[in-house]
mmCIF file with all atom_site columns, C-alpha atoms in Angstrom:
data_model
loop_
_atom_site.group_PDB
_atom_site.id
_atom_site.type_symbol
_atom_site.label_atom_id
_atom_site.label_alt_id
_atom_site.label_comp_id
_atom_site.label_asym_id
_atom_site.label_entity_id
_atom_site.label_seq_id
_atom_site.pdbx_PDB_ins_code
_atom_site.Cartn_x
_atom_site.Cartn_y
_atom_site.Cartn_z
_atom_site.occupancy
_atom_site.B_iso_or_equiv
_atom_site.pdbx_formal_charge
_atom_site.auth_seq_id
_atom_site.auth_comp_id
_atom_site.auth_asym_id
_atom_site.auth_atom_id
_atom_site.pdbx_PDB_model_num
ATOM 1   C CA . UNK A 1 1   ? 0.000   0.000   0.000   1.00 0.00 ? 1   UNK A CA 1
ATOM 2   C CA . UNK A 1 2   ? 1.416   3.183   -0.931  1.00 0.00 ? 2   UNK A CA 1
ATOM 3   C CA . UNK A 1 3   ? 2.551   5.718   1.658   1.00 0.00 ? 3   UNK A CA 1
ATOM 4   C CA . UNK A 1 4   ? 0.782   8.634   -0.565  1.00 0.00 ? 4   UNK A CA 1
ATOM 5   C CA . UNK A 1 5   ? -2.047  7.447   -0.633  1.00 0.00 ? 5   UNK A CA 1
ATOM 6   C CA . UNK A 1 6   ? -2.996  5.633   2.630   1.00 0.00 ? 6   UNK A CA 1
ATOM 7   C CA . UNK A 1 7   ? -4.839  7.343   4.987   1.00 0.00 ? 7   UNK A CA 1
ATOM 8   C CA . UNK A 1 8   ? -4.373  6.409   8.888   1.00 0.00 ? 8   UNK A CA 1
ATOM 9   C CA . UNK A 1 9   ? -8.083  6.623   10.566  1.00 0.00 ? 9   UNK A CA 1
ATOM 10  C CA . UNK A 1 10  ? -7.886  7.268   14.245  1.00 0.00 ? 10  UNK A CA 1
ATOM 11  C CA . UNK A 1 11  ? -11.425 6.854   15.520  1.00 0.00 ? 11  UNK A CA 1
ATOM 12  C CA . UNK A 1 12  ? -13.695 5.269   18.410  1.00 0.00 ? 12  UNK A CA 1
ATOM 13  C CA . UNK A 1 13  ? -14.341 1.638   17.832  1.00 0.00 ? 13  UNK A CA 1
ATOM 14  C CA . UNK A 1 14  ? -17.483 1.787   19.822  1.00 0.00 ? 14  UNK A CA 1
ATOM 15  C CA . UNK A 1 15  ? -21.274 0.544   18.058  1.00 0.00 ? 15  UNK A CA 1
ATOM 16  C CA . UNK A 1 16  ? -22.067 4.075   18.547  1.00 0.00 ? 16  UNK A CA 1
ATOM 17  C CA . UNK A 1 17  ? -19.695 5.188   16.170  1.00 0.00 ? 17  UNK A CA 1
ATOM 18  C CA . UNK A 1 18  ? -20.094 2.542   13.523  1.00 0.00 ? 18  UNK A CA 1
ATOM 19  C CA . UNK A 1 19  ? -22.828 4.469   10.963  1.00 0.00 ? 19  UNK A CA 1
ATOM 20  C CA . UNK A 1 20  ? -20.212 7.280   11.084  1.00 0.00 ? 20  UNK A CA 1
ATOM 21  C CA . UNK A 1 21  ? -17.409 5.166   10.149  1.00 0.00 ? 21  UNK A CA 1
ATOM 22  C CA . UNK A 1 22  ? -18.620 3.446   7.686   1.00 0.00 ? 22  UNK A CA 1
ATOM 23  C CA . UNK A 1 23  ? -19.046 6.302   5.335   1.00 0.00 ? 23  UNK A CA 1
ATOM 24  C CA . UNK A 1 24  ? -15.761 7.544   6.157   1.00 0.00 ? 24  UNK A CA 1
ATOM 25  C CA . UNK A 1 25  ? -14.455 4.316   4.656   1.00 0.00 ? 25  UNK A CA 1
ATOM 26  C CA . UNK A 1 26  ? -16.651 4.476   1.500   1.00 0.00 ? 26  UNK A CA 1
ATOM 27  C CA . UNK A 1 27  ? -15.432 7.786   0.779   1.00 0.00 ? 27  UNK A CA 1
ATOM 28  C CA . UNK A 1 28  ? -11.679 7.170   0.971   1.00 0.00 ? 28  UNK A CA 1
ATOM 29  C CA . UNK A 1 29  ? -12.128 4.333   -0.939  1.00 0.00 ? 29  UNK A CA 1
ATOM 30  C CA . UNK A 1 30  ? -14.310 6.196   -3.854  1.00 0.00 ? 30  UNK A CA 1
ATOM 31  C CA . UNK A 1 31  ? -11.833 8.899   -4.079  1.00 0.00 ? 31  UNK A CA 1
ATOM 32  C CA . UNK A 1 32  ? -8.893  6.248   -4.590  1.00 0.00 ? 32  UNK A CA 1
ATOM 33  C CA . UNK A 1 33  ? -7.231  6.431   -1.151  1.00 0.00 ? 33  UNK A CA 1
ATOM 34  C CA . UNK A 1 34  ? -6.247  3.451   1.528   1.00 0.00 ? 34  UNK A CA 1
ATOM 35  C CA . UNK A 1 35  ? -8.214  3.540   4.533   1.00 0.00 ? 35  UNK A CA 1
ATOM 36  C CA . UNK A 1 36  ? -5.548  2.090   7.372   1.00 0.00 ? 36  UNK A CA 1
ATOM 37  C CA . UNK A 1 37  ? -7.172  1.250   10.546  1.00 0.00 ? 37  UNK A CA 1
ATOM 38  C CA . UNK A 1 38  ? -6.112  -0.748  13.430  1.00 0.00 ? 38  UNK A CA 1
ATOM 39  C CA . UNK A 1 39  ? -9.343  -2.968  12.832  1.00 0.00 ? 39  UNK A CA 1
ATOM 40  C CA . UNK A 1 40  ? -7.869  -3.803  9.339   1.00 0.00 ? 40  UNK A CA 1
ATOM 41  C CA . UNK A 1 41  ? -5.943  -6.641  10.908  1.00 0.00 ? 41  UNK A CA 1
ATOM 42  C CA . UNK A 1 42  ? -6.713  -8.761  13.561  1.00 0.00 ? 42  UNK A CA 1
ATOM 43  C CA . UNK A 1 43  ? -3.504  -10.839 15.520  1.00 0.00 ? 43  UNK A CA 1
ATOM 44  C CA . UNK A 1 44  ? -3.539  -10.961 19.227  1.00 0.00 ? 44  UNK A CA 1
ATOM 45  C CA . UNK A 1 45  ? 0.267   -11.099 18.999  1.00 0.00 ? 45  UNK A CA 1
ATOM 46  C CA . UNK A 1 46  ? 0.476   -7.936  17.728  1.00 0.00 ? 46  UNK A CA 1
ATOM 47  C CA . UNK A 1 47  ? 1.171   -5.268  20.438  1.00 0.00 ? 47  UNK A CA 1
ATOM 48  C CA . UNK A 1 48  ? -1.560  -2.631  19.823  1.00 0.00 ? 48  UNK A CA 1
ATOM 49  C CA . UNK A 1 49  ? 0.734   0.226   19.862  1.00 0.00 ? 49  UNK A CA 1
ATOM 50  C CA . UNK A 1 50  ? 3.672   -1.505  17.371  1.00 0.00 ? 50  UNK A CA 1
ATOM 51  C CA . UNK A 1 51  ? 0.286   -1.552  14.786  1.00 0.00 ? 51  UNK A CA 1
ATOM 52  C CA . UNK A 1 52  ? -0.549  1.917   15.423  1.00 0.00 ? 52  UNK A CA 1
ATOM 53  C CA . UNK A 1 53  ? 3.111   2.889   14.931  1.00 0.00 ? 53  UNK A CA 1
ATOM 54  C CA . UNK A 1 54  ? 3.503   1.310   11.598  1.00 0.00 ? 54  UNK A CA 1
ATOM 55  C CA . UNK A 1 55  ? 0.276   2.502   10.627  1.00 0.00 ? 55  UNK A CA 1
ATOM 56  C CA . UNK A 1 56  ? 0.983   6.246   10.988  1.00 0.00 ? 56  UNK A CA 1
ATOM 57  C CA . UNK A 1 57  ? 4.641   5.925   9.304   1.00 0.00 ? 57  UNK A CA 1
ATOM 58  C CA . UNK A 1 58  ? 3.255   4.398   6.374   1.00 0.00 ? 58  UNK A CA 1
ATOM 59  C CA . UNK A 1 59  ? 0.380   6.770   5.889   1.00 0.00 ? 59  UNK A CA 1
ATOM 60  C CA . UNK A 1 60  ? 0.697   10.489  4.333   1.00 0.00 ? 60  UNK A CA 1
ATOM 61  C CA . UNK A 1 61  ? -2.861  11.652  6.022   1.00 0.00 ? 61  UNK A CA 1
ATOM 62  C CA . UNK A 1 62  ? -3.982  10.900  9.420   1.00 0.00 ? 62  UNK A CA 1
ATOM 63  C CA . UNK A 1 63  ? -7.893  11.596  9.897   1.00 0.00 ? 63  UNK A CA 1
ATOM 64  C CA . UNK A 1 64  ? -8.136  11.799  13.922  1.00 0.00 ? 64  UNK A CA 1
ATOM 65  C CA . UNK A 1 65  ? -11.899 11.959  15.265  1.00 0.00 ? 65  UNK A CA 1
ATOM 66  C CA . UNK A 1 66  ? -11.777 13.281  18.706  1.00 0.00 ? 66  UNK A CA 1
ATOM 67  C CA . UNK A 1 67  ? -15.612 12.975  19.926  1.00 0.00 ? 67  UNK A CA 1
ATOM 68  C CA . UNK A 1 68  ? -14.945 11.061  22.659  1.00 0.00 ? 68  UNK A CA 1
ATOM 69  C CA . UNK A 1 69  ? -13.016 13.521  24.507  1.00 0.00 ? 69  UNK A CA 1
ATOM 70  C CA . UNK A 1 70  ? -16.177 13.944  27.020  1.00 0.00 ? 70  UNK A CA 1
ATOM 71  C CA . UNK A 1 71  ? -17.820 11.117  28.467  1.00 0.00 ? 71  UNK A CA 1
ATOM 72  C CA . UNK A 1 72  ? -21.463 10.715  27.782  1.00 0.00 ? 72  UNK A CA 1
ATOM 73  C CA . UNK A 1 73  ? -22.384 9.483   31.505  1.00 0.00 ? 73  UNK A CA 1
ATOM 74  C CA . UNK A 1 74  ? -21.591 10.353  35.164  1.00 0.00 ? 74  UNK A CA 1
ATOM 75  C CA . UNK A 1 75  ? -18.998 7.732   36.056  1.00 0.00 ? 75  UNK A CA 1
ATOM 76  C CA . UNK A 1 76  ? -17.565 6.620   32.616  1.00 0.00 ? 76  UNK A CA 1
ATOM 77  C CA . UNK A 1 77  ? -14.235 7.557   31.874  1.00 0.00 ? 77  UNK A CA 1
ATOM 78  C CA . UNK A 1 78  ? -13.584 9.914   28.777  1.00 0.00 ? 78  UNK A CA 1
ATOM 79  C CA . UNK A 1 79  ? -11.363 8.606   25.852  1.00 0.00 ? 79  UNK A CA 1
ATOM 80  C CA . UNK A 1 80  ? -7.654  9.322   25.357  1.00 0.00 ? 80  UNK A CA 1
ATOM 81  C CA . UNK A 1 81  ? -6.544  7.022   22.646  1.00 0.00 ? 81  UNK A CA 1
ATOM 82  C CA . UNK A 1 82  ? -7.932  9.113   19.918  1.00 0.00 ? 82  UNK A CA 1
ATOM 83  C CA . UNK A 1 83  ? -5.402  12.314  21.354  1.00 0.00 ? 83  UNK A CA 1
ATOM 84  C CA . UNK A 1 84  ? -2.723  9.999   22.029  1.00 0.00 ? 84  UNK A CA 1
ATOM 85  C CA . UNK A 1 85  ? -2.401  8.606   18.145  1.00 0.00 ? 85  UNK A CA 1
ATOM 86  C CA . UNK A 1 86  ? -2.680  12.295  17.356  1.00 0.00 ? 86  UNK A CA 1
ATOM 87  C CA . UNK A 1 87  ? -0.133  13.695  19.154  1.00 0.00 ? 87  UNK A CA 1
ATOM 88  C CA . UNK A 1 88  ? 1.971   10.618  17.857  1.00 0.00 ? 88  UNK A CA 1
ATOM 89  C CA . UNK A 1 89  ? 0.353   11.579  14.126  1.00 0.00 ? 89  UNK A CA 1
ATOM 90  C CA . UNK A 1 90  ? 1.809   15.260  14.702  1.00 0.00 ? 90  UNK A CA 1
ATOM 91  C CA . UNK A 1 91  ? 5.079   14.134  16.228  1.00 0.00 ? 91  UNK A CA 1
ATOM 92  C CA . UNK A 1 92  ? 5.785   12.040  13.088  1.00 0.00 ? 92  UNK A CA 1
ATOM 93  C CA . UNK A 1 93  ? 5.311   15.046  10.628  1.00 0.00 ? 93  UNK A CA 1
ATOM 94  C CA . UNK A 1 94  ? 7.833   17.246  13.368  1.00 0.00 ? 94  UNK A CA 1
ATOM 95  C CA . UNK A 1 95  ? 9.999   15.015  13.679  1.00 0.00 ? 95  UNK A CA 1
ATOM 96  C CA . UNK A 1 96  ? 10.260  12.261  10.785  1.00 0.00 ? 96  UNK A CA 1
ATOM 97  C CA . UNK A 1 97  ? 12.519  12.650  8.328   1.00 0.00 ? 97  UNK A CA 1
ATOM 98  C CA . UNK A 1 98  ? 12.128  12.615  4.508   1.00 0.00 ? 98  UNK A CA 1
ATOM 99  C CA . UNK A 1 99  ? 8.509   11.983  3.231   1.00 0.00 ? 99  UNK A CA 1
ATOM 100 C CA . UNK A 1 100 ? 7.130   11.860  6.507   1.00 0.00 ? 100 UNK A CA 1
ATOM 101 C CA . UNK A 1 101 ? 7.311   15.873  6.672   1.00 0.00 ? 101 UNK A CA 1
ATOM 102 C CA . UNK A 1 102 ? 4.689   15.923  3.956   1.00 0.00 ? 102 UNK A CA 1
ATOM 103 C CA . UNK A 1 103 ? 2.315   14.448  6.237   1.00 0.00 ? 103 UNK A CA 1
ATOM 104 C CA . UNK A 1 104 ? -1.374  16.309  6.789   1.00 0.00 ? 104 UNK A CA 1
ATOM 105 C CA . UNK A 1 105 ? -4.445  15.532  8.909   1.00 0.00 ? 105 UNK A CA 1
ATOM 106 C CA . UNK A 1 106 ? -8.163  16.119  9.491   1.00 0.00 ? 106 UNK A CA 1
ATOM 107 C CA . UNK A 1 107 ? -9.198  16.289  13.093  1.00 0.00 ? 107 UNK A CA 1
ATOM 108 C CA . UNK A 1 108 ? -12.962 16.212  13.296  1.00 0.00 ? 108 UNK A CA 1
ATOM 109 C CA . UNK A 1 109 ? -14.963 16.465  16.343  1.00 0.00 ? 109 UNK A CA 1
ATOM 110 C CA . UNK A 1 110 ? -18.871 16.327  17.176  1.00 0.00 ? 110 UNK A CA 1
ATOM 111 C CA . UNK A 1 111 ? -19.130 19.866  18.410  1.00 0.00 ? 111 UNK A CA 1
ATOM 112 C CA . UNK A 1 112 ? -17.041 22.992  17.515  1.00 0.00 ? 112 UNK A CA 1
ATOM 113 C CA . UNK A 1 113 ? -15.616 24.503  20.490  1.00 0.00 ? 113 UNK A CA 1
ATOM 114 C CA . UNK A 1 114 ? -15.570 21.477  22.404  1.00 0.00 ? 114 UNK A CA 1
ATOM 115 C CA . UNK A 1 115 ? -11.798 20.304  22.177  1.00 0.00 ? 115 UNK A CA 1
ATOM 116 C CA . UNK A 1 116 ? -10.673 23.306  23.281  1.00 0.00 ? 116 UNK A CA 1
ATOM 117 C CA . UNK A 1 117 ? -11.122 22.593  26.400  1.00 0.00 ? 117 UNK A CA 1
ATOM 118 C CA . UNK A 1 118 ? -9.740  19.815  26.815  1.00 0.00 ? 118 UNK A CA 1
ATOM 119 C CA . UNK A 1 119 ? -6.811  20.016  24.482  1.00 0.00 ? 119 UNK A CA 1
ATOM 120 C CA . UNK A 1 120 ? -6.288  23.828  24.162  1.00 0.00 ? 120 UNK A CA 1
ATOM 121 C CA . UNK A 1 121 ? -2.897  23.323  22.300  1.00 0.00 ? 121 UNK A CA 1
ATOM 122 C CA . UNK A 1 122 ? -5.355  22.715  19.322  1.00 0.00 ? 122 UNK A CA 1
ATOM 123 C CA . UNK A 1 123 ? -6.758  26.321  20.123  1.00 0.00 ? 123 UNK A CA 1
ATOM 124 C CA . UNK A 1 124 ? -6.271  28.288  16.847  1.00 0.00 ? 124 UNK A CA 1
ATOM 125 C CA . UNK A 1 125 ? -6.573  24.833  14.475  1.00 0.00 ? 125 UNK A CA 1
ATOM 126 C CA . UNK A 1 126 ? -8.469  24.413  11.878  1.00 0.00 ? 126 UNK A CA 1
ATOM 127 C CA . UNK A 1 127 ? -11.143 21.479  12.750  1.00 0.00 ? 127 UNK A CA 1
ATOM 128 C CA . UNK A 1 128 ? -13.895 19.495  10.826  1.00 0.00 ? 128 UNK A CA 1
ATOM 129 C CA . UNK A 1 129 ? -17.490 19.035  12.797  1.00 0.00 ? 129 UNK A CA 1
ATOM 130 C CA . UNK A 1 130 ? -19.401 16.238  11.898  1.00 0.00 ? 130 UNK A CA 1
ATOM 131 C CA . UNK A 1 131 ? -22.320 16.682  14.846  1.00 0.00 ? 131 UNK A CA 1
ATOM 132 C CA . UNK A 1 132 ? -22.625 13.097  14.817  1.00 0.00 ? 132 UNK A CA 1
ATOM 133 C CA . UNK A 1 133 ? -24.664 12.534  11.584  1.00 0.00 ? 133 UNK A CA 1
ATOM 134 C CA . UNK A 1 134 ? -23.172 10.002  9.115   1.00 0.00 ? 134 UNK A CA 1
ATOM 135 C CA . UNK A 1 135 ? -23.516 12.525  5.715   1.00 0.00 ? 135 UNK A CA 1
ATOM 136 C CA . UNK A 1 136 ? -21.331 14.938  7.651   1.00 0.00 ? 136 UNK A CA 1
ATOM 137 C CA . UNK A 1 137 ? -18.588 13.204  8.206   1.00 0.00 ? 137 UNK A CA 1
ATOM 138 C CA . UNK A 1 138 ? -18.320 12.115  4.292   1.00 0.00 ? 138 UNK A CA 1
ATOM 139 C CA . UNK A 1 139 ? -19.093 15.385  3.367   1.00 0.00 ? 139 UNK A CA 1
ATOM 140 C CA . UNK A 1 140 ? -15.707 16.526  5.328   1.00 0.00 ? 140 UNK A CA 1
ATOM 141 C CA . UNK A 1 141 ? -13.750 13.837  4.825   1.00 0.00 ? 141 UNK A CA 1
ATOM 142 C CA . UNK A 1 142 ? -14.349 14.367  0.899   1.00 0.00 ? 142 UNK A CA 1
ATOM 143 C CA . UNK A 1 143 ? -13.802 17.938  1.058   1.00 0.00 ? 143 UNK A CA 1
ATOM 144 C CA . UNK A 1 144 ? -10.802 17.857  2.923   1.00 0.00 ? 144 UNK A CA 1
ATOM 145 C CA . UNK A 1 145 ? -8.753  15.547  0.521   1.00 0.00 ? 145 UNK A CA 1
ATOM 146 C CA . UNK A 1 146 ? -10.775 17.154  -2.319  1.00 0.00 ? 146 UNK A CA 1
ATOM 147 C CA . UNK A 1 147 ? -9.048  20.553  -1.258  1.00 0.00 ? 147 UNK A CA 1
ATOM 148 C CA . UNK A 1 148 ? -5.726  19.018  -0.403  1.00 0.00 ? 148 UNK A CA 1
ATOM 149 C CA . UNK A 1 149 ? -5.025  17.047  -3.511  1.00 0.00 ? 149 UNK A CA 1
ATOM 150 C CA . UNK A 1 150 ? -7.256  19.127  -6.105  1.00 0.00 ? 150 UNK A CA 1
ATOM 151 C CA . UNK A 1 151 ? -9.138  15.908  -6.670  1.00 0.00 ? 151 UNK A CA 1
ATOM 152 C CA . UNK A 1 152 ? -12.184 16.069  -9.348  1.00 0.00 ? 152 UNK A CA 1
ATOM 153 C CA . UNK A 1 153 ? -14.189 14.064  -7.083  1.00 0.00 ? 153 UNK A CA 1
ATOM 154 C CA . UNK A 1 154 ? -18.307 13.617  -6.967  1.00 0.00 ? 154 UNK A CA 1
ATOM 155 C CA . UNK A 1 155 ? -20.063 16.256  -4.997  1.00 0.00 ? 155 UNK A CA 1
ATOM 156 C CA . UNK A 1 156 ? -20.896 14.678  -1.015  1.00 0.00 ? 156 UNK A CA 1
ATOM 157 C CA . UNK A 1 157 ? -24.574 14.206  -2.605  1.00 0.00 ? 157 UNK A CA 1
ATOM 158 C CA . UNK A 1 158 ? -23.380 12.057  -5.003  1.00 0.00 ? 158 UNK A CA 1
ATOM 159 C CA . UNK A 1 159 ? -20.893 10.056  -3.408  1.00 0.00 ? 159 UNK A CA 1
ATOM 160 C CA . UNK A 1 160 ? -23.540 9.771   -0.361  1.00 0.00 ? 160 UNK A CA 1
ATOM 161 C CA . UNK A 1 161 ? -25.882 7.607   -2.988  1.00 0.00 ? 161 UNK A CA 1
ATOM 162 C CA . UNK A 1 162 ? -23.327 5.844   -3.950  1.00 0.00 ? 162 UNK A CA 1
ATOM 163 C CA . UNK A 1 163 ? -22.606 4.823   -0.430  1.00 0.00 ? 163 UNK A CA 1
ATOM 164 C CA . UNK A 1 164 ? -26.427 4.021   0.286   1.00 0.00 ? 164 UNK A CA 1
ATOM 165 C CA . UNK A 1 165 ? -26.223 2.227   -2.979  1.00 0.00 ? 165 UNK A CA 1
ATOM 166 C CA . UNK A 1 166 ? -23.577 -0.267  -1.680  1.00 0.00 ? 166 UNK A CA 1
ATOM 167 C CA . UNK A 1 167 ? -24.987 -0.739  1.916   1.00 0.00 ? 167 UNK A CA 1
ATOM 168 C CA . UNK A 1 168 ? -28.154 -1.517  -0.362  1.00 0.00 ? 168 UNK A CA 1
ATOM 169 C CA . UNK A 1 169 ? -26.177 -4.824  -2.383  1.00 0.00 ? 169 UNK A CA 1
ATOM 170 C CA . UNK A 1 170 ? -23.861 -5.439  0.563   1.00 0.00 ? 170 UNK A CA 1
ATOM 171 C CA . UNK A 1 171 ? -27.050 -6.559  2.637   1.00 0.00 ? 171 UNK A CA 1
ATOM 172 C CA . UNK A 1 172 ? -28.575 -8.080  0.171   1.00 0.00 ? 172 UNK A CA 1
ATOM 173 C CA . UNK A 1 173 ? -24.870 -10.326 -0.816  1.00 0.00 ? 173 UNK A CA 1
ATOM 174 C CA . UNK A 1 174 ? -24.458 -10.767 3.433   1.00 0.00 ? 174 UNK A CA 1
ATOM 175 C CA . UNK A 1 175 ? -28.008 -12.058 3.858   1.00 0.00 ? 175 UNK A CA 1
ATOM 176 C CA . UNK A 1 176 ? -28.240 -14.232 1.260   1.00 0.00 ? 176 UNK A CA 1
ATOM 177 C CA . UNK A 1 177 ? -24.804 -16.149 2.746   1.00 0.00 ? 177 UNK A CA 1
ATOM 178 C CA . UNK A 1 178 ? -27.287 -16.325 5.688   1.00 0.00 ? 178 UNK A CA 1
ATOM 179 C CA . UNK A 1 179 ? -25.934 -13.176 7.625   1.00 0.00 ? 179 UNK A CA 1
ATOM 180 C CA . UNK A 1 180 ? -28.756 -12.122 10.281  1.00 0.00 ? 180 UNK A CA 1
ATOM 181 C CA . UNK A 1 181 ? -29.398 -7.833  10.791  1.00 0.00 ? 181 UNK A CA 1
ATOM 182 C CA . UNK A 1 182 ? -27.346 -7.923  13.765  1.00 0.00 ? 182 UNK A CA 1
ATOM 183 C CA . UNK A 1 183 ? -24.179 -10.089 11.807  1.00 0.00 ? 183 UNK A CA 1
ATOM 184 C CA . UNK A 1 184 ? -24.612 -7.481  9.156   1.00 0.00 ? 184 UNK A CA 1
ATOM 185 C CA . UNK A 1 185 ? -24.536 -4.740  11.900  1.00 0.00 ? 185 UNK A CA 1
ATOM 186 C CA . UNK A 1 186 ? -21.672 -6.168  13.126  1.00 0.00 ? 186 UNK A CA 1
ATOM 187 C CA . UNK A 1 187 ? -19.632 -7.259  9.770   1.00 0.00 ? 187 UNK A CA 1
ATOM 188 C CA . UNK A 1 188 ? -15.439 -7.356  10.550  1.00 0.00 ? 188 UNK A CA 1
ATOM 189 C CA . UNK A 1 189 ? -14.258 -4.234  9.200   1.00 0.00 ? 189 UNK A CA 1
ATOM 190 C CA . UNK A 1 190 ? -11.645 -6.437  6.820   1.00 0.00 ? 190 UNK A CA 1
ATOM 191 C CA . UNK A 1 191 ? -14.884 -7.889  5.317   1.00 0.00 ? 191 UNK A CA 1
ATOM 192 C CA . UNK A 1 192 ? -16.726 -4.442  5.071   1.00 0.00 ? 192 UNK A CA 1
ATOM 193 C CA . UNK A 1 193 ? -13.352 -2.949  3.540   1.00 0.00 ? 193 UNK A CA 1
ATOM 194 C CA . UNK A 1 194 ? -13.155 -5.923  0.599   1.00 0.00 ? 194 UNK A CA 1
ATOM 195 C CA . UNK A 1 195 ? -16.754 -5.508  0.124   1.00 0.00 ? 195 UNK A CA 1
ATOM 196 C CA . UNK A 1 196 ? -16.328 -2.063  -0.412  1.00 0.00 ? 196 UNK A CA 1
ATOM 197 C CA . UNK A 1 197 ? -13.276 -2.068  -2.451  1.00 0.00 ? 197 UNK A CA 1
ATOM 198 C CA . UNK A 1 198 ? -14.947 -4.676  -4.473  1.00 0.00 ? 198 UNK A CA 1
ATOM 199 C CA . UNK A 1 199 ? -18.176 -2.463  -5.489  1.00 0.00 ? 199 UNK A CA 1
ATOM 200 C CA . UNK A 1 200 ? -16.315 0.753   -5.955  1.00 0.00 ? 200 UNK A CA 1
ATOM 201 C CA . UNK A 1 201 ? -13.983 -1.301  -8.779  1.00 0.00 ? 201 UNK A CA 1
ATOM 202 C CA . UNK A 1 202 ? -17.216 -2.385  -10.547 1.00 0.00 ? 202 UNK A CA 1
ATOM 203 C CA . UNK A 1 203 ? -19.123 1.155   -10.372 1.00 0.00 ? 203 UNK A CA 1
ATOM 204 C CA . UNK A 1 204 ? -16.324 3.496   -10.780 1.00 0.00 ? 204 UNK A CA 1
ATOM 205 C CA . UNK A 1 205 ? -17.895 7.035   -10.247 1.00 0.00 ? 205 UNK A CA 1
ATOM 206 C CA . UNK A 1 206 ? -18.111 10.065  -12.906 1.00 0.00 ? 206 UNK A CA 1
ATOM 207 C CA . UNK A 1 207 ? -15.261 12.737  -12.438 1.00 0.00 ? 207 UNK A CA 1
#
């Protein structure tokens, strides 16, 4: 996988989180790009942080979602993963050598102003808000490369049927191999990527 065009996705893992990721996927993969994700691979072996390591070195962009910087209930513990891979994101660009200066990143978050309180060295950075809702985050993620590599790429509208398009077959190919809602709700994210890699090959969109 090429380092230009793989894109490191630092995000929750949580159910919550799932219909936001999985536009976020489609889209890199419609406009060309390599999602890398530490759910791309599963081998218990494999210390956690030596994948997340290799994964940001061999990735130009980095697309860091921090909305779980506040917890959502009394007693539950806010998340710090997503903040740590970004610092080490940043710290590669600083201080890598070579290609790795060329390095760039999208930091979204569910609310505007939120992250600056609890990671005010972002204060004055420019970041993506998604509020949550699934067409958001494609719409930014698709902007943001759009703008960054002058891609001719389908308008969000577009490539947003096109992803409702797939999750339309994908069911349809899952539950006829005798997939139930909830497998399908719950399909690895290797499976989902080949799936999606597969359709976007077949229905390659109008630029």
């Amino acid at each position: 996988m090429p380092f230009e065009t793989n894109v490191f996705v630092n995000c929750p893992f949580d159910d919550a989180y799932l219909p936001l990721l999985r536009p976020l996927l489609f889209c890199l993969l419609d406009l060309g790009y390599e999602p890398r994700i530490a759910l791309e691979r599963l081998n218990s072996g494999e210390p956690r942080i030596e994948k997340i390591v290799a994964l940001i070195r061999e990735s130009r962009f980095g697309i860091h979602d921090l909305s779980r910087i506040q917890a959502a209930r009394k007693g539950e513990y806010y998340r710090l993963n997503m903040p740590f891979e970004l610092g080490l994101d940043v710290g590669c660009r600083l201080y890598g050598a070579d290609a790795l200066r060329s390095k760039k990143c999208l930091i979204l978050e569910a609310e505007r102003y939120r992250y600056q309180a609890a990671l005010s060295d972002l204060s004055n950075s420019d970041i993506a808000v998604h509020g949550n809702e699934p067409l958001s985050v494609l719409s930014e993620v698709r902007n943001w490369l759009s703008a960054e590599e002058n891609l001719s790429a389908p308008g969000p509208s577009a490539m947003w049927d096109r992803f409702n398009d797939f999750v339309a077959v994908n069911y349809d190919a899952l539950t006829e191999r005798g997939y139930s809602d909830r497998d399908v709700e719950r399909q690895p994210i290797p499976e989902l990527l080949a799936g999606m890699r597969r359709w976007v090959a077949a229905h390659p969109a109008n630029r």
